[in-house]
Amino acid sequence: MTPDLPHLELDLLPRPDSPRLSAGNDASHPPRILILYGSLRPQSFSRKLALEAERILQHLGAETRVFDPHTLPMLDSVPATHPDVQRLREWSIWSEGQVWVSPERHGTITGVFKNQIDWLPLEDGSVRPTQGRTLAVMQVCGGSQSFNVVNTLRVLGRWMRMVVIPNQSSVAKAWQEFDEHGRMKPSPYYDRVVDVMEELMKFTLMVRGRSDYLVSRYSERKGDAVQRALAQAAGAVEKA
């Protein structure tokens, strides 16, 4: 029985395909995780937290890369061919999941962190450097615990068409949570970081290999169909 949906292109909205969500198309390589942090300070606590997250992820079997933002120019101050911009984009395309860590400054993320995201386009030709990748968000606070940054990072992640995992971490008074070697001290904050990395790995294993299907949108398929029809009518392409 056909439902009463007169505004739908029904052939462009099939029911979810369970076999495409099965484990049959799992990749054999370790999950690839890119880590971004948002401070240039020599004693950057967001960097320390990023490196702590990297250690946990490697223990869980991930292949990791941590992007160093020190020499990344401000957006549009140089062409996108700049080597640091190209490396950031290539690493984002390489990744299957990402971790974003920013300090809180004036109630929001830092310019250093936002600049990295601003250099990542939603689409570069036929490639989308962030779409379909899993994302874990964390923040470090100089004072009492806040969730302003992780909330902002969630908005950014959704805007970049990423799969933002439910768990998150906010480390209060970060200056007292790391030892003289830059390692995070044992605490409930540390345990929460472990929880977030564990959850990121699980979600990444579930999503990778299926992300193109998971983020395929009816509205975009409909738009593509219209463009193909127009091209065929103009004789630019042959009918399938």
Coordinates of C-alpha atoms in Angstrom, one line a residue:
M1 CA 0.0 0.0 0.0
T2 CA 1.4 3.4 -1.0
P3 CA 1.3 6.0 1.7
D4 CA -0.4 9.4 1.0
L5 CA 2.8 11.4 0.4
P6 CA 2.2 13.4 -2.7
H7 CA 5.2 15.7 -2.2
L8 CA 7.7 12.9 -2.1
E9 CA 9.7 11.4 -5.0
L10 CA 9.1 7.9 -3.7
D11 CA 11.8 6.3 -5.9
L12 CA 14.3 8.5 -4.2
L13 CA 13.3 7.5 -0.7
P14 CA 13.7 3.7 -0.3
R15 CA 13.4 2.1 3.0
P16 CA 16.6 1.7 5.0
D17 CA 18.8 -1.1 3.6
S18 CA 19.8 -3.4 6.5
P19 CA 22.5 -5.3 4.6
R20 CA 24.3 -2.1 3.9
L21 CA 24.5 -1.5 7.6
S22 CA 25.8 -5.0 8.3
A23 CA 29.4 -5.8 9.2
G24 CA 30.3 -7.2 5.8
N25 CA 32.0 -4.0 4.5
D26 CA 34.2 -3.4 7.5
A27 CA 37.7 -2.0 6.7
S28 CA 40.7 -4.2 7.9
H29 CA 43.0 -1.3 8.9
P30 CA 43.0 0.3 12.4
P31 CA 40.5 3.2 12.9
R32 CA 42.1 6.4 11.7
I33 CA 41.6 9.3 14.2
L34 CA 42.7 12.9 13.7
I35 CA 43.1 15.0 16.8
L36 CA 42.9 18.9 16.8
Y37 CA 43.6 21.1 19.7
G38 CA 43.2 24.9 20.2
S39 CA 46.1 26.6 22.0
L40 CA 49.6 27.7 21.0
R41 CA 50.8 28.2 24.6
P42 CA 54.0 26.3 25.6
Q43 CA 52.1 24.8 28.5
S44 CA 48.9 24.2 26.4
F45 CA 46.5 22.1 28.4
S46 CA 44.4 21.4 25.4
R47 CA 47.5 19.9 23.7
K48 CA 48.3 17.9 26.8
L49 CA 44.7 16.6 26.8
A50 CA 44.9 15.8 23.1
L51 CA 48.1 13.8 23.6
E52 CA 46.5 11.9 26.6
A53 CA 43.6 11.1 24.3
E54 CA 46.0 9.9 21.6
R55 CA 47.7 7.5 24.1
I56 CA 44.3 6.0 25.0
L57 CA 43.2 5.7 21.4
Q58 CA 46.5 4.0 20.4
H59 CA 45.9 1.5 23.3
L60 CA 42.5 0.8 21.9
G61 CA 43.9 0.1 18.5
A62 CA 43.6 3.4 16.6
E63 CA 46.1 4.9 14.2
T64 CA 46.3 8.6 15.2
R65 CA 47.6 11.9 13.9
V66 CA 47.7 15.1 15.9
F67 CA 47.7 18.3 13.9
D68 CA 50.0 21.1 15.1
P69 CA 48.3 24.5 14.5
H70 CA 51.4 26.6 15.2
T71 CA 52.2 27.5 11.6
L72 CA 48.7 27.3 10.2
P73 CA 48.0 30.8 8.7
M74 CA 44.8 32.7 9.4
L75 CA 42.0 31.9 7.1
D76 CA 42.3 33.5 3.6
S77 CA 45.6 35.2 4.5
V78 CA 47.3 32.7 2.1
P79 CA 46.0 30.5 -0.8
A80 CA 44.6 27.1 0.1
T81 CA 47.7 25.6 -1.6
H82 CA 49.7 26.5 1.6
P83 CA 51.4 23.3 2.8
D84 CA 49.8 23.4 6.3
V85 CA 46.4 24.0 4.9
Q86 CA 46.9 21.1 2.5
R87 CA 48.1 18.8 5.3
L88 CA 45.1 19.6 7.5
R89 CA 42.7 18.9 4.6
E90 CA 44.5 15.7 3.6
W91 CA 44.6 14.4 7.2
S92 CA 40.9 15.2 7.6
I93 CA 40.1 13.2 4.5
W94 CA 42.4 10.4 5.8
S95 CA 40.5 10.3 9.1
E96 CA 37.5 8.1 9.9
G97 CA 37.0 9.9 13.3
Q98 CA 38.2 13.0 14.9
V99 CA 38.8 14.4 18.4
W100 CA 38.4 18.2 19.0
V101 CA 39.9 19.8 22.1
S102 CA 39.7 23.5 22.8
P103 CA 40.3 25.7 25.9
E104 CA 37.4 28.0 26.9
R105 CA 38.2 31.7 26.2
H106 CA 35.6 34.4 26.8
G107 CA 33.0 31.7 27.1
T108 CA 33.7 30.0 23.8
I109 CA 36.3 28.2 21.6
T110 CA 39.6 29.8 20.8
G111 CA 40.5 31.5 17.5
V112 CA 43.3 29.0 17.1
F113 CA 40.8 26.2 17.1
K114 CA 38.2 27.9 14.9
N115 CA 40.8 28.7 12.3
Q116 CA 41.5 25.0 11.8
I117 CA 37.8 24.3 11.2
D118 CA 37.4 27.3 9.0
W119 CA 40.1 25.9 6.7
L120 CA 38.2 22.7 6.2
P121 CA 35.6 23.1 3.4
L122 CA 32.3 21.4 3.5
E123 CA 33.0 20.2 0.0
D124 CA 36.2 20.3 -2.2
G125 CA 35.1 19.1 -5.6
S126 CA 33.5 15.7 -5.0
V127 CA 35.3 15.2 -1.7
R128 CA 33.9 16.2 1.7
P129 CA 36.7 16.3 4.3
T130 CA 34.6 15.9 7.4
Q131 CA 31.2 14.5 6.3
G132 CA 30.4 11.1 7.9
R133 CA 33.3 11.0 10.2
T134 CA 32.7 10.4 13.9
L135 CA 33.6 13.2 16.4
A136 CA 34.4 13.4 20.1
V137 CA 34.5 16.8 21.7
M138 CA 36.4 17.9 24.8
Q139 CA 37.4 21.1 26.6
V140 CA 39.8 22.4 29.2
C141 CA 38.8 25.1 31.7
G142 CA 41.0 27.4 33.7
G143 CA 38.5 27.6 36.5
S144 CA 35.3 25.8 37.4
Q145 CA 33.7 23.3 35.0
S146 CA 31.8 24.7 32.0
F147 CA 30.2 23.2 29.0
N148 CA 30.2 26.2 26.7
V149 CA 33.0 24.9 24.5
V150 CA 31.8 21.3 24.1
N151 CA 28.3 22.7 23.2
T152 CA 29.9 25.0 20.6
L153 CA 32.0 22.1 19.2
R154 CA 28.8 20.0 18.9
V155 CA 27.2 22.8 16.8
L156 CA 30.3 22.9 14.6
G157 CA 30.5 19.2 14.2
R158 CA 26.9 19.0 13.1
W159 CA 27.5 21.9 10.7
M160 CA 30.4 19.9 9.3
R161 CA 28.1 16.9 8.8
M162 CA 29.9 14.8 11.3
V163 CA 28.5 12.0 13.6
V164 CA 29.1 13.6 17.1
I165 CA 29.1 10.9 19.7
P166 CA 26.9 11.3 22.9
N167 CA 29.7 11.4 25.5
Q168 CA 32.0 14.4 26.1
S169 CA 34.6 15.7 28.5
S170 CA 35.1 19.0 30.3
V171 CA 38.2 19.2 32.5
A172 CA 37.9 21.9 35.2
K173 CA 41.0 23.7 36.6
A174 CA 43.1 21.9 34.0
W175 CA 46.3 23.4 35.5
Q176 CA 46.0 21.1 38.5
E177 CA 45.0 18.0 36.5
F178 CA 48.4 17.4 34.8
D179 CA 51.8 16.5 36.4
E180 CA 55.2 18.1 35.6
H181 CA 55.7 15.7 32.7
G182 CA 52.5 16.7 31.0
R183 CA 50.6 13.6 31.9
M184 CA 47.1 13.6 33.2
K185 CA 46.7 12.7 36.8
P186 CA 44.3 9.9 37.9
S187 CA 40.9 11.4 38.7
P188 CA 37.3 11.2 37.6
Y189 CA 38.2 13.6 34.9
Y190 CA 40.7 11.2 33.5
D191 CA 38.2 8.3 33.7
R192 CA 35.8 10.4 31.7
V193 CA 38.4 11.0 29.0
V194 CA 38.9 7.3 28.8
D195 CA 35.1 6.8 28.5
V196 CA 34.9 9.3 25.6
M197 CA 37.8 7.7 23.7
E198 CA 36.3 4.2 24.2
E199 CA 33.0 5.4 22.9
L200 CA 34.6 7.2 20.0
M201 CA 36.3 4.0 18.9
K202 CA 33.1 2.0 19.1
F203 CA 31.1 4.5 17.1
T204 CA 33.9 4.8 14.5
L205 CA 34.0 1.0 14.0
M206 CA 30.2 1.1 13.5
V207 CA 30.1 4.1 11.2
R208 CA 33.2 3.7 9.0
G209 CA 32.5 1.9 5.7
R210 CA 28.9 3.0 6.0
S211 CA 29.2 6.7 6.4
D212 CA 28.4 7.5 2.7
Y213 CA 25.2 5.6 3.1
L214 CA 24.4 7.0 6.5
V215 CA 24.7 10.6 5.4
S216 CA 23.0 10.2 2.0
R217 CA 20.1 12.7 2.0
Y218 CA 16.8 12.6 0.2
S219 CA 17.0 16.3 -0.6
E220 CA 20.4 16.0 -2.2
R221 CA 19.4 12.9 -4.2
K222 CA 16.4 14.8 -5.4
G223 CA 18.6 17.8 -6.4
D224 CA 21.0 15.5 -8.2
A225 CA 18.1 13.9 -10.1
V226 CA 16.9 17.4 -11.2
Q227 CA 20.4 18.4 -12.4
R228 CA 20.8 15.2 -14.4
A229 CA 17.4 15.7 -16.0
L230 CA 18.3 19.2 -17.0
A231 CA 21.6 18.1 -18.4
Q232 CA 20.0 15.3 -20.4
A233 CA 17.4 17.8 -21.7
A234 CA 20.2 20.1 -22.8
G235 CA 22.0 17.1 -24.5
A236 CA 25.0 17.5 -22.2
V237 CA 24.9 13.9 -21.0
E238 CA 23.4 10.7 -22.4
K239 CA 20.5 9.0 -20.7
A240 CA 21.4 6.0 -18.6

